[in-house]
mmCIF file of C-alpha atoms in Angstrom:
data_model
loop_
_atom_site.group_PDB
_atom_site.id
_atom_site.type_symbol
_atom_site.label_atom_id
_atom_site.label_comp_id
_atom_site.label_asym_id
_atom_site.label_seq_id
_atom_site.Cartn_x
_atom_site.Cartn_y
_atom_site.Cartn_z
ATOM 1 C CA MET A 131 89.176 120.198 83.892
ATOM 2 C CA THR A 132 92.502 119.283 85.515
ATOM 3 C CA ILE A 133 92.476 116.686 88.284
ATOM 4 C CA LYS A 134 94.903 117.511 91.095
ATOM 5 C CA VAL A 135 96.430 114.416 92.659
ATOM 6 C CA VAL A 136 98.385 114.408 95.911
ATOM 7 C CA ALA A 137 100.912 111.547 96.004
ATOM 8 C CA ILE A 138 101.885 110.175 99.415
ATOM 9 C CA SER A 139 104.545 107.563 100.114
ATOM 10 C CA GLY A 140 104.269 105.438 103.219
ATOM 11 C CA SER A 141 108.037 104.892 103.189
ATOM 12 C CA ILE A 142 110.309 107.701 104.359
ATOM 13 C CA ARG A 143 113.697 106.119 103.634
ATOM 14 C CA SER A 144 115.837 107.897 101.046
ATOM 15 C CA GLY A 145 116.024 105.027 98.540
ATOM 16 C CA SER A 146 112.404 103.945 98.867
ATOM 17 C CA TYR A 147 110.992 101.991 95.944
ATOM 18 C CA ASN A 148 107.527 103.239 96.827
ATOM 19 C CA SER A 149 108.655 106.848 96.627
ATOM 20 C CA GLY A 150 110.286 105.913 93.329
ATOM 21 C CA LEU A 151 106.909 104.783 92.031
ATOM 22 C CA LEU A 152 105.449 108.187 92.840
ATOM 23 C CA ARG A 153 108.296 110.050 91.154
ATOM 24 C CA ALA A 154 107.640 107.931 88.084
ATOM 25 C CA ALA A 155 103.915 108.680 88.306
ATOM 26 C CA ILE A 156 104.686 112.399 88.264
ATOM 27 C CA GLU A 157 106.809 111.928 85.135
ATOM 28 C CA VAL A 158 104.166 109.799 83.422
ATOM 29 C CA ALA A 159 101.475 112.389 84.137
ATOM 30 C CA LYS A 160 103.624 115.195 82.724
ATOM 31 C CA GLU A 161 104.844 113.356 79.643
ATOM 32 C CA CYS A 162 101.954 111.099 78.641
ATOM 33 C CA LEU A 163 98.681 112.392 80.086
ATOM 34 C CA GLN A 164 96.508 115.474 79.875
ATOM 35 C CA GLY A 165 94.201 116.937 82.486
ATOM 36 C CA ILE A 166 95.989 115.481 85.511
ATOM 37 C CA GLU A 167 98.671 116.924 87.808
ATOM 38 C CA VAL A 168 100.489 114.829 90.405
ATOM 39 C CA GLU A 169 102.281 116.453 93.352
ATOM 40 C CA PHE A 170 104.433 114.553 95.852
ATOM 41 C CA VAL A 171 103.659 115.579 99.429
ATOM 42 C CA GLU A 172 106.174 114.658 102.137
ATOM 43 C CA ILE A 173 104.999 113.191 105.455
ATOM 44 C CA SER A 174 108.287 112.495 107.270
ATOM 45 C CA HIS A 175 108.210 115.839 109.102
ATOM 46 C CA LEU A 176 104.777 115.341 110.645
ATOM 47 C CA PRO A 177 104.806 114.900 114.435
ATOM 48 C CA MET A 178 103.304 111.768 115.903
ATOM 49 C CA LEU A 179 99.605 112.256 116.444
ATOM 50 C CA ASN A 180 99.004 113.812 119.851
ATOM 51 C CA THR A 181 95.852 115.796 120.444
ATOM 52 C CA ASP A 182 97.693 117.784 123.134
ATOM 53 C CA LEU A 183 99.398 119.551 120.215
ATOM 54 C CA GLU A 184 96.069 120.865 118.940
ATOM 55 C CA GLY A 185 94.672 124.247 119.872
ATOM 56 C CA PRO A 186 91.118 125.508 119.520
ATOM 57 C CA GLY A 187 90.532 124.820 115.828
ATOM 58 C CA THR A 188 94.266 124.727 115.092
ATOM 59 C CA PHE A 189 96.988 122.152 114.459
ATOM 60 C CA PRO A 190 100.812 122.259 114.452
ATOM 61 C CA HIS A 191 102.188 124.236 111.486
ATOM 62 C CA ASP A 192 103.402 121.207 109.514
ATOM 63 C CA VAL A 193 100.102 119.442 110.086
ATOM 64 C CA GLU A 194 98.116 122.491 108.959
ATOM 65 C CA ALA A 195 100.166 122.653 105.744
ATOM 66 C CA PHE A 196 99.660 118.937 105.091
ATOM 67 C CA ARG A 197 95.924 119.130 105.733
ATOM 68 C CA LYS A 198 95.664 122.079 103.343
ATOM 69 C CA LYS A 199 97.328 120.039 100.575
ATOM 70 C CA ILE A 200 94.865 117.206 101.087
ATOM 71 C CA LEU A 201 91.874 119.533 101.231
ATOM 72 C CA GLU A 202 92.807 121.206 97.938
ATOM 73 C CA ALA A 203 93.403 117.906 96.105
ATOM 74 C CA ASP A 204 90.827 116.151 93.963
ATOM 75 C CA SER A 205 92.284 112.709 94.569
ATOM 76 C CA ILE A 206 95.030 110.826 96.390
ATOM 77 C CA LEU A 207 97.665 108.389 95.116
ATOM 78 C CA PHE A 208 99.136 106.281 97.915
ATOM 79 C CA ALA A 209 102.351 104.289 97.585
ATOM 80 C CA SER A 210 101.982 101.913 100.496
ATOM 81 C CA PRO A 211 104.755 99.562 101.583
ATOM 82 C CA GLU A 212 103.739 96.528 103.598
ATOM 83 C CA TYR A 213 105.034 96.471 107.163
ATOM 84 C CA ASN A 214 103.973 93.422 109.194
ATOM 85 C CA TYR A 215 101.005 92.741 106.910
ATOM 86 C CA SER A 216 99.767 96.326 107.239
ATOM 87 C CA VAL A 217 100.433 99.971 106.369
ATOM 88 C CA SER A 218 103.481 101.814 107.678
ATOM 89 C CA ALA A 219 103.445 103.914 110.852
ATOM 90 C CA PRO A 220 104.306 107.175 109.012
ATOM 91 C CA LEU A 221 101.412 106.667 106.594
ATOM 92 C CA LYS A 222 98.906 105.834 109.333
ATOM 93 C CA ASN A 223 100.085 108.889 111.269
ATOM 94 C CA ALA A 224 99.528 111.156 108.263
ATOM 95 C CA ILE A 225 96.101 109.659 107.653
ATOM 96 C CA ASP A 226 95.124 110.189 111.286
ATOM 97 C CA TRP A 227 96.222 113.849 111.325
ATOM 98 C CA ALA A 228 94.264 114.661 108.175
ATOM 99 C CA GLY A 229 91.294 112.737 109.523
ATOM 100 C CA ARG A 230 91.016 114.876 112.646
ATOM 101 C CA PRO A 231 87.820 116.973 112.622
ATOM 102 C CA PRO A 232 87.082 118.383 110.178
ATOM 103 C CA ASN A 233 88.138 115.373 108.094
ATOM 104 C CA VAL A 234 89.847 116.601 104.898
ATOM 105 C CA TRP A 235 89.956 113.201 103.151
ATOM 106 C CA GLY A 236 86.223 112.960 102.611
ATOM 107 C CA ASP A 237 84.696 112.207 99.199
ATOM 108 C CA LYS A 238 88.012 112.112 97.332
ATOM 109 C CA ALA A 239 88.975 109.436 94.840
ATOM 110 C CA ALA A 240 92.058 107.405 95.708
ATOM 111 C CA ALA A 241 94.346 104.728 94.316
ATOM 112 C CA ILE A 242 97.066 102.541 95.806
ATOM 113 C CA VAL A 243 100.346 101.316 94.363
ATOM 114 C CA SER A 244 103.043 99.402 96.200
ATOM 115 C CA ALA A 245 106.466 97.855 95.756
ATOM 116 C CA GLY A 246 108.251 95.263 97.832
ATOM 117 C CA ALA A 247 109.239 91.627 98.081
ATOM 118 C CA GLY A 248 106.914 88.666 97.614
ATOM 119 C CA PHE A 249 103.368 89.930 97.163
ATOM 120 C CA GLY A 250 104.727 93.397 96.380
ATOM 121 C CA GLY A 251 103.163 95.104 99.385
ATOM 122 C CA GLY A 252 99.689 93.927 98.453
ATOM 123 C CA ARG A 253 98.474 93.141 101.974
ATOM 124 C CA SER A 254 98.826 96.792 102.930
ATOM 125 C CA HIS A 255 96.253 97.683 100.280
ATOM 126 C CA TYR A 256 93.455 95.921 102.119
ATOM 127 C CA HIS A 257 94.181 97.592 105.446
ATOM 128 C CA LEU A 258 94.383 100.958 103.694
ATOM 129 C CA ARG A 259 91.058 100.352 101.973
ATOM 130 C CA GLN A 260 89.523 99.477 105.343
ATOM 131 C CA ILE A 261 90.810 102.745 106.823
ATOM 132 C CA GLY A 262 89.397 104.568 103.815
ATOM 133 C CA ILE A 263 85.878 103.436 104.673
ATOM 134 C CA TYR A 264 85.870 105.468 107.883
ATOM 135 C CA ILE A 265 87.453 108.609 106.417
ATOM 136 C CA ASP A 266 85.226 108.517 103.315
ATOM 137 C CA LEU A 267 87.904 107.898 100.699
ATOM 138 C CA HIS A 268 86.695 106.204 97.526
ATOM 139 C CA PHE A 269 89.303 103.809 96.099
ATOM 140 C CA ILE A 270 89.377 102.609 92.527
ATOM 141 C CA ASN A 271 89.068 98.819 92.368
ATOM 142 C CA LYS A 272 91.062 98.192 89.202
ATOM 143 C CA PRO A 273 93.775 98.057 88.116
ATOM 144 C CA GLU A 274 95.495 96.677 91.191
ATOM 145 C CA PHE A 275 99.215 97.440 91.373
ATOM 146 C CA PHE A 276 101.558 95.226 93.434
ATOM 147 C CA LEU A 277 105.187 95.244 92.266
ATOM 148 C CA ASN A 278 107.696 92.567 93.280
ATOM 149 C CA VAL A 279 110.910 94.554 92.962
ATOM 150 C CA PHE A 280 113.139 91.472 93.155
ATOM 151 C CA GLN A 281 111.572 89.628 90.246
ATOM 152 C CA PRO A 282 113.641 90.048 87.030
ATOM 153 C CA PRO A 283 114.048 92.197 85.086
ATOM 154 C CA ALA A 284 115.342 94.959 87.356
ATOM 155 C CA LYS A 285 112.705 97.597 88.028
ATOM 156 C CA PHE A 286 114.735 100.379 89.682
ATOM 157 C CA ASP A 287 118.205 101.879 89.428
ATOM 158 C CA ASN A 288 120.559 102.268 92.396
ATOM 159 C CA ASP A 289 118.912 105.558 93.395
ATOM 160 C CA GLY A 290 115.433 104.055 93.610
ATOM 161 C CA ASN A 291 114.205 105.508 90.329
ATOM 162 C CA LEU A 292 111.834 103.379 88.263
ATOM 163 C CA THR A 293 113.408 102.277 84.986
ATOM 164 C CA ASP A 294 111.148 99.426 83.820
ATOM 165 C CA ALA A 295 108.981 100.479 80.857
ATOM 166 C CA ALA A 296 106.266 97.880 81.493
ATOM 167 C CA THR A 297 105.849 99.080 85.069
ATOM 168 C CA LYS A 298 105.565 102.679 83.892
ATOM 169 C CA GLU A 299 102.789 101.598 81.554
ATOM 170 C CA LYS A 300 100.947 100.003 84.483
ATOM 171 C CA LEU A 301 101.342 103.242 86.430
ATOM 172 C CA LYS A 302 99.811 105.066 83.493
ATOM 173 C CA GLU A 303 96.797 102.738 83.626
ATOM 174 C CA VAL A 304 96.350 103.460 87.343
ATOM 175 C CA LEU A 305 96.514 107.218 86.746
ATOM 176 C CA LEU A 306 93.988 107.030 83.918
ATOM 177 C CA ALA A 307 91.579 105.045 86.094
ATOM 178 C CA LEU A 308 92.055 107.479 88.984
ATOM 179 C CA GLN A 309 91.469 110.450 86.702
ATOM 180 C CA ALA A 310 88.286 108.963 85.253
ATOM 181 C CA PHE A 311 86.924 108.046 88.686
ATOM 182 C CA SER A 312 87.753 111.501 90.064
ATOM 183 C CA LEU A 313 85.819 113.137 87.247
ATOM 184 C CA ARG A 314 82.824 110.871 87.856
ATOM 185 C CA LEU A 315 82.826 111.718 91.563
ATOM 186 C CA LYS A 316 83.032 115.441 90.874
ATOM 187 C CA GLU A 317 80.176 115.196 88.392
ATOM 188 C CA SER A 318 78.071 113.240 90.887
ATOM 189 C CA LEU A 319 78.777 115.758 93.647
ATOM 190 C CA TYR A 320 77.821 118.614 91.313
ATOM 191 C CA ASP A 321 74.539 116.885 90.524
ATOM 192 C CA VAL A 322 73.801 116.521 94.226
ATOM 193 C CA LEU A 323 74.832 119.994 95.343
ATOM 194 C CA VAL A 324 73.525 122.043 92.436
ATOM 195 C CA LYS A 325 70.721 120.111 90.795
ATOM 196 C CA ALA A 326 69.057 118.366 93.722
ATOM 197 C CA PRO A 327 67.184 120.090 96.569
ATOM 198 C CA LEU A 328 68.657 119.065 99.904
ATOM 199 C CA SER A 329 67.750 119.084 103.546
ATOM 200 C CA ILE A 330 69.873 121.030 106.026
ATOM 201 C CA VAL A 331 71.226 117.782 107.477
ATOM 202 C CA THR A 332 72.312 116.560 104.025
ATOM 203 C CA TRP A 333 74.135 119.822 103.284
ATOM 204 C CA ALA A 334 76.055 119.602 106.524
ATOM 205 C CA THR A 335 76.889 115.951 105.942
ATOM 206 C CA LEU A 336 78.293 116.639 102.483
ATOM 207 C CA LEU A 337 80.472 119.398 103.856
ATOM 208 C CA GLY A 338 81.914 117.035 106.451
ATOM 209 C CA ALA A 339 81.237 119.212 109.468
ATOM 210 C CA ILE A 340 79.150 117.038 111.766
ATOM 211 C CA SER A 341 81.324 117.129 114.873
ATOM 212 C CA ASP A 342 78.403 118.244 117.060
ATOM 213 C CA GLN A 343 74.946 119.719 116.614
ATOM 214 C CA ASN A 344 76.101 123.330 116.813
ATOM 215 C CA SER A 345 78.718 122.948 114.077
ATOM 216 C CA LEU A 346 76.197 120.990 112.003
ATOM 217 C CA LEU A 347 73.694 123.846 112.074
ATOM 218 C CA LEU A 348 76.291 126.571 111.552
ATOM 219 C CA THR A 349 77.808 124.784 108.571
ATOM 220 C CA ALA A 350 74.416 124.062 107.065
ATOM 221 C CA LEU A 351 73.364 127.696 107.392
ATOM 222 C CA ALA A 352 76.597 128.852 105.774
ATOM 223 C CA ALA A 353 76.113 126.396 102.925
ATOM 224 C CA LEU A 354 72.542 127.461 102.384
ATOM 225 C CA LYS A 355 73.208 131.205 102.447
ATOM 226 C CA GLY A 356 71.864 132.647 99.222
ATOM 227 C CA PHE A 357 70.211 129.356 98.193
ATOM 228 C CA SER A 358 66.519 129.872 97.454
ATOM 229 C CA GLY A 359 65.543 126.449 96.146
ATOM 230 C CA PRO A 360 63.117 124.016 97.769
ATOM 231 C CA PHE A 361 64.197 121.807 100.645
ATOM 232 C CA LEU A 362 63.238 118.248 101.299
ATOM 233 C CA GLY A 363 63.270 116.353 104.582
#
């Protein structure tokens, strides 16, 4: 089974070190790992969140395309710079768009890497993890990855590409942990959906469609169509 990872950088500047980390992660996955694919997904073109831009069950074109990428992914790799002790505005905006009902982040594995001065962007990790609680993202706990880009030896070239071998090895460790956690989550979800009898409410909850009672019932009925097993609760 191949784990599909969407990589999102919270920095949209051209020479971003955080984007450089994700480019390196893509290379590491291709050259050193099996069963994992990493795709960089751009967020700079997303409009600022404004629910006036939404139609009945629709979003702006760029938002729809972004949400589709997230929905189809097995897991998420965030590169999160630290802005004022928190995540960046572009990253929060992307998270909020994909979290609009129906939330497409739910029950995916996730990992965070960051690069910057001092603590290496580490404070942003904790705000991002807090956000993840509400949108049902499941972050790996270890290894943590905070990179001080100004501590010798040099980590990046003049174009923002990662050149440090030790840092690439740490990225590899993050990807391996994310892959393993993603597989465990998928196996657990399979056990719940296929092996265990569920109530209608549980089916609807797992499918992330509880925006109101009507959508709950409709989604549950769609999920249960053709299912003849026993129901509990």
